[in-house]
Every structure is written in structure tokens, then in C-alpha cells.
Amino acid sequence: MGAGHGHVLYRESTSPVHRLPPEVKIAAMVVFTIAVVATPREAYWAFGGYALLVAVVAALARVGPGWLLGRALIELPFVLFAFALPFLGAGERVEVAGLPLSVDGLLGGWNILAKGTLGVLVSLLLAATTTTRDLIVGLDRLRCPQILTQIATFMLRYLEVLVGEARRMRVARVSRGDDPRFLWQLRGFAAGVGALFLRAFERGERVYLAMVSRGYSGRMPGVWQGAGAATAGQWATAATVPLLATTIAATAVVLT
């Protein structure tokens, strides 16, 4: 576990955002997301303020808008649903370009689109500036339940191993004439999944026994967490964005 274990979304850099400890970035993202969700959907100006904050953080993290928008396509199904709401909604209707649209549907679609997009963008910024290993370390420092962080740790360590084993099993099946593209060969595919599960279970048991024999007591050693926790100055720096977002949300609630 000594390696960095970067992931496909992580972007190597020495930006100020990258240098922040993971726990302060996770906490800032959670508070920012809560502020966005708590904002009334009629406060259009507030969402412009949130977008500006996201743009500033992206610039500081040296993450380009093209990269962000390209990865944000993951929310496309929700975008399509948001665009369908004005046509499917009930209640008062208004004509837009000759089309009768539901007022509640328009507001609901805007609510999903604005809040969902901001949530996806801030999550992408966290992923782009924090390795998977550091994310787990940050959750551990934030006193996330140990069972969750331990499961995530082992998943991170052995996911690539299991994927490689599944790939080798598929190559072995194909070399023996199996073609998993056809429905009637689903039985063979299911048998392969079962065999992979048994192998993974046995591997996990062997790894656990090996760790216990080396003194494992249910918590990863402190050396795995690397440098110390965040300082008060780093917490204050990271709190800037969520504090501004909370101020925007509170103002929006009062004015709406």
C-alpha cells in the first residue's frame, strides 16, 4: 500500500489544491454540496455564485474546463430526465417557443440540472486533486467507521488483481471455444463468476491470516497514513469555499 495508487480521474500536479491534506478537501466538498442542496431552486443568482466558486477552485487546481465538462457527461441520464420534466409535469403550464410546458416541471428540471451539475463538478475536482489512497486516509482521519475504510483499503489493493484474474479466465474460456456474446452460453459465464468469487474469498482469507500473524489488530498502522493531519492554517484555507457557499445559501433562503 505504499504506492500512490492514482486513478483515472487523478491529475498529477503541484497546485495549492493538490497540496492540501485529503481530510480538509473531503470536508469542504461535503459542506459545499450541502449548501448547494439547501439552496431554494428559485434563487438563480446563488447557483451562479456556486459556479464561480467551482471555477476559481478549478483554476487554482489547474484543471481545465474541457476536462471537467468531458467527465461531467456521466450525469447525462439525469440531464435527459431534467429536460423531460417540463413536458411530463402537471399543474400550471406556460408556452415556450409554442410548446406548453409545466411550470413545476421547469423548476424541477432546473433544480436537478443545477444542483446535480455542481455536485458532479465538485466531486470531479476532489477526484482530480486527490489520489484514491489519500481519499481513504482522509476518511480515516475524519473518523469514518473503521469497517468502511478497511473494506475500501482492501478493495483498492486487490481490485486490479481480481480484474486481471477475470481477464485471464475469459481468455481461457475463449481459447476453448466459448463465446460469451451468445445468450445460451450464459451458464458458462455464471460458472466463471462463481469461480472468481471463490478465488477472491480464498485469497482474502489468506491475506487476512497473513496480516493477523504480523500483528494486524483491525486498524492500519500510522505509518500508512503518511504525513500528519491537517494544521489549523490548512483547515482555515480549505474552509474559505464552503464558508462562502454557506453564506450564499443562507442569503438565498432569507431572500426567497
XYZ file of C-alpha atoms in Angstrom:
256
model
C 0.000 0.000 0.000
C 2.978 2.253 -0.151
C 2.297 3.292 -3.732
C 0.262 6.357 -4.593
C -2.499 4.337 -6.236
C -3.655 7.111 -8.536
C -6.822 6.559 -10.522
C -8.053 7.519 -13.972
C -9.501 10.815 -12.735
C -6.443 11.922 -10.773
C -4.306 14.628 -12.413
C -0.722 14.875 -11.233
C 0.162 18.433 -10.245
C 1.735 20.576 -7.524
C -1.131 23.057 -7.298
C -2.219 24.535 -3.942
C -5.336 22.355 -4.013
C -3.297 19.189 -4.585
C -1.080 20.026 -1.611
C -3.983 20.316 0.833
C -4.486 17.298 3.136
C -7.269 14.994 1.949
C -9.468 15.365 5.029
C -9.914 19.119 4.566
C -10.840 18.667 0.899
C -13.402 15.986 1.717
C -14.964 18.109 4.464
C -15.043 21.173 2.198
C -16.743 19.203 -0.589
C -19.407 17.811 1.766
C -20.240 21.235 3.255
C -20.303 22.837 -0.213
C -22.664 20.136 -1.501
C -24.991 20.538 1.491
C -25.097 24.305 0.896
C -25.991 23.776 -2.771
C -28.725 21.259 -1.965
C -30.205 23.558 0.710
C -30.477 26.485 -1.716
C -34.033 27.259 -2.949
C -34.391 26.467 -6.633
C -35.802 29.959 -7.319
C -32.546 31.633 -6.196
C -30.951 31.598 -9.656
C -28.224 34.071 -8.716
C -26.989 31.732 -5.962
C -26.180 28.983 -8.436
C -24.171 31.487 -10.462
C -22.174 32.194 -7.297
C -21.568 28.490 -6.735
C -20.429 28.066 -10.338
C -17.979 30.931 -9.854
C -16.548 29.262 -6.738
C -16.121 25.994 -8.634
C -14.380 27.833 -11.487
C -11.972 29.521 -9.050
C -11.089 26.209 -7.382
C -10.621 24.556 -10.799
C -8.255 27.352 -11.830
C -6.251 27.001 -8.605
C -6.114 23.218 -9.122
C -5.043 23.695 -12.771
C -7.928 21.567 -14.023
C -9.180 22.788 -17.394
C -12.865 23.307 -18.225
C -12.635 20.847 -21.109
C -11.513 18.052 -18.800
C -14.244 18.841 -16.285
C -17.054 19.089 -18.832
C -15.945 15.917 -20.602
C -16.038 13.868 -17.387
C -19.289 15.529 -16.297
C -21.070 13.669 -19.115
C -21.594 10.911 -16.551
C -24.689 12.825 -15.428
C -26.216 12.717 -18.918
C -29.121 10.402 -17.914
C -30.138 12.882 -15.206
C -29.855 15.742 -17.683
C -32.223 13.952 -20.061
C -34.645 13.362 -17.199
C -34.440 17.050 -16.229
C -35.261 18.100 -19.800
C -38.233 15.703 -19.847
C -39.801 17.075 -16.654
C -41.311 20.236 -18.253
C -43.227 18.012 -20.692
C -44.288 15.438 -18.096
C -45.076 17.740 -15.179
C -48.587 18.654 -14.104
C -50.129 21.890 -12.848
C -49.878 25.357 -14.337
C -48.439 25.495 -17.831
C -46.699 28.199 -19.806
C -45.885 28.436 -23.516
C -42.219 28.448 -24.518
C -41.480 28.555 -28.255
C -45.030 27.385 -28.879
C -44.739 24.398 -26.545
C -46.928 24.119 -23.436
C -44.564 23.370 -20.550
C -45.279 22.719 -16.890
C -44.091 25.465 -14.539
C -43.371 22.947 -11.776
C -41.601 20.746 -14.329
C -39.421 23.643 -15.463
C -38.425 24.469 -11.889
C -37.887 20.805 -11.057
C -35.745 20.245 -14.132
C -33.698 23.349 -13.378
C -33.270 22.188 -9.777
C -31.954 18.765 -10.838
C -29.739 20.192 -13.574
C -28.147 22.974 -11.494
C -27.590 21.070 -8.259
C -26.619 17.821 -9.958
C -24.084 19.518 -12.228
C -22.484 21.428 -9.353
C -22.288 18.237 -7.290
C -20.656 16.330 -10.138
C -18.152 19.119 -10.828
C -17.042 19.461 -7.211
C -16.711 15.662 -6.946
C -14.571 15.628 -10.083
C -12.351 18.346 -8.616
C -11.858 16.256 -5.482
C -11.010 13.183 -7.569
C -8.669 15.175 -9.821
C -6.645 16.527 -6.894
C -6.623 13.531 -4.516
C -5.349 10.003 -5.053
C -7.545 7.086 -4.054
C -5.179 6.195 -1.236
C -5.322 9.732 0.130
C -9.120 9.704 -0.045
C -9.173 6.671 2.235
C -6.608 8.268 4.553
C -8.739 11.410 4.705
C -11.855 9.422 5.588
C -9.919 7.644 8.319
C -8.725 10.958 9.786
C -12.327 12.210 9.738
C -13.235 9.243 11.961
C -15.152 7.395 9.294
C -16.149 3.923 10.641
C -13.133 1.636 10.502
C -15.034 -1.178 8.817
C -15.760 1.072 5.824
C -12.210 2.365 5.443
C -10.765 -1.141 5.788
C -13.103 -2.520 3.114
C -12.185 0.381 0.822
C -8.483 -0.195 1.503
C -8.579 -3.855 0.536
C -10.795 -3.135 -2.461
C -8.233 -0.597 -3.659
C -5.395 -3.034 -3.155
C -6.928 -6.089 -4.823
C -9.396 -4.742 -7.381
C -6.758 -4.694 -10.114
C -5.700 -8.231 -9.131
C -9.258 -9.514 -9.469
C -9.797 -7.687 -12.757
C -6.626 -9.267 -14.130
C -7.727 -12.702 -12.957
C -11.157 -12.258 -14.553
C -9.452 -11.258 -17.797
C -7.272 -14.376 -17.739
C -10.295 -16.580 -17.066
C -12.118 -15.040 -20.018
C -9.122 -15.634 -22.297
C -9.042 -19.272 -21.134
C -12.753 -19.704 -21.931
C -12.436 -18.141 -25.368
C -9.377 -20.265 -26.196
C -11.533 -23.348 -25.508
C -14.236 -22.276 -27.937
C -16.516 -20.359 -25.580
C -18.094 -17.170 -26.919
C -19.720 -15.116 -24.118
C -21.572 -12.959 -26.657
C -24.328 -15.551 -27.064
C -27.183 -15.856 -24.585
C -27.135 -19.662 -24.479
C -23.587 -19.548 -23.108
C -24.698 -17.549 -20.086
C -24.339 -20.668 -17.932
C -20.615 -20.795 -18.577
C -20.284 -17.116 -17.772
C -22.163 -17.610 -14.491
C -19.881 -20.516 -13.590
C -16.866 -18.295 -14.242
C -18.261 -15.584 -11.969
C -18.799 -18.178 -9.238
C -15.247 -19.483 -9.602
C -13.906 -15.922 -9.432
C -15.877 -15.289 -6.240
C -14.446 -18.431 -4.613
C -10.927 -17.466 -5.605
C -11.422 -13.956 -4.239
C -12.828 -15.336 -0.964
C -9.922 -17.735 -0.531
C -7.397 -15.030 -1.387
C -8.986 -12.652 1.138
C -8.846 -15.291 3.861
C -5.163 -15.980 3.187
C -4.337 -12.274 3.187
C -6.245 -11.700 6.440
C -4.472 -14.585 8.205
C -1.117 -13.300 6.971
C -1.885 -9.820 8.311
C -3.044 -11.153 11.693
C 0.172 -13.156 12.008
C 2.059 -9.873 11.514
C 0.219 -8.018 14.256
C -2.826 -6.612 12.473
C -5.470 -5.543 15.026
C -8.222 -4.077 12.840
C -6.589 -0.720 12.093
C -3.918 0.150 9.563
C -0.614 1.284 11.141
C 0.018 5.012 11.484
C 2.941 4.876 9.051
C 0.455 4.055 6.252
C -1.198 7.439 6.758
C 1.998 9.241 5.785
C 2.375 12.844 6.987
C 0.421 14.200 9.940
C -3.096 15.549 9.924
C -4.015 18.981 8.606
C -2.936 22.075 10.507
C -5.253 24.847 11.651
C -3.997 27.020 8.798
C -4.842 24.382 6.217
C -8.320 23.956 7.695
C -8.814 27.723 7.538
C -7.671 27.836 3.913
C -9.943 24.992 2.848
C -12.873 26.478 4.784
C -12.952 29.541 2.510
C -15.049 27.962 -0.228
C -17.598 26.152 1.978
C -17.929 29.269 4.155
C -18.727 31.387 1.108
C -21.127 28.730 -0.166
C -22.889 28.607 3.214
C -23.201 32.394 3.188
C -24.726 32.304 -0.298
C -27.177 29.568 0.740
C -28.244 31.420 3.895
C -28.753 34.632 1.953
C -30.784 32.801 -0.689
C -33.034 31.237 1.951
C -33.650 34.627 3.592
C -34.370 36.431 0.335
C -36.566 33.757 -1.221
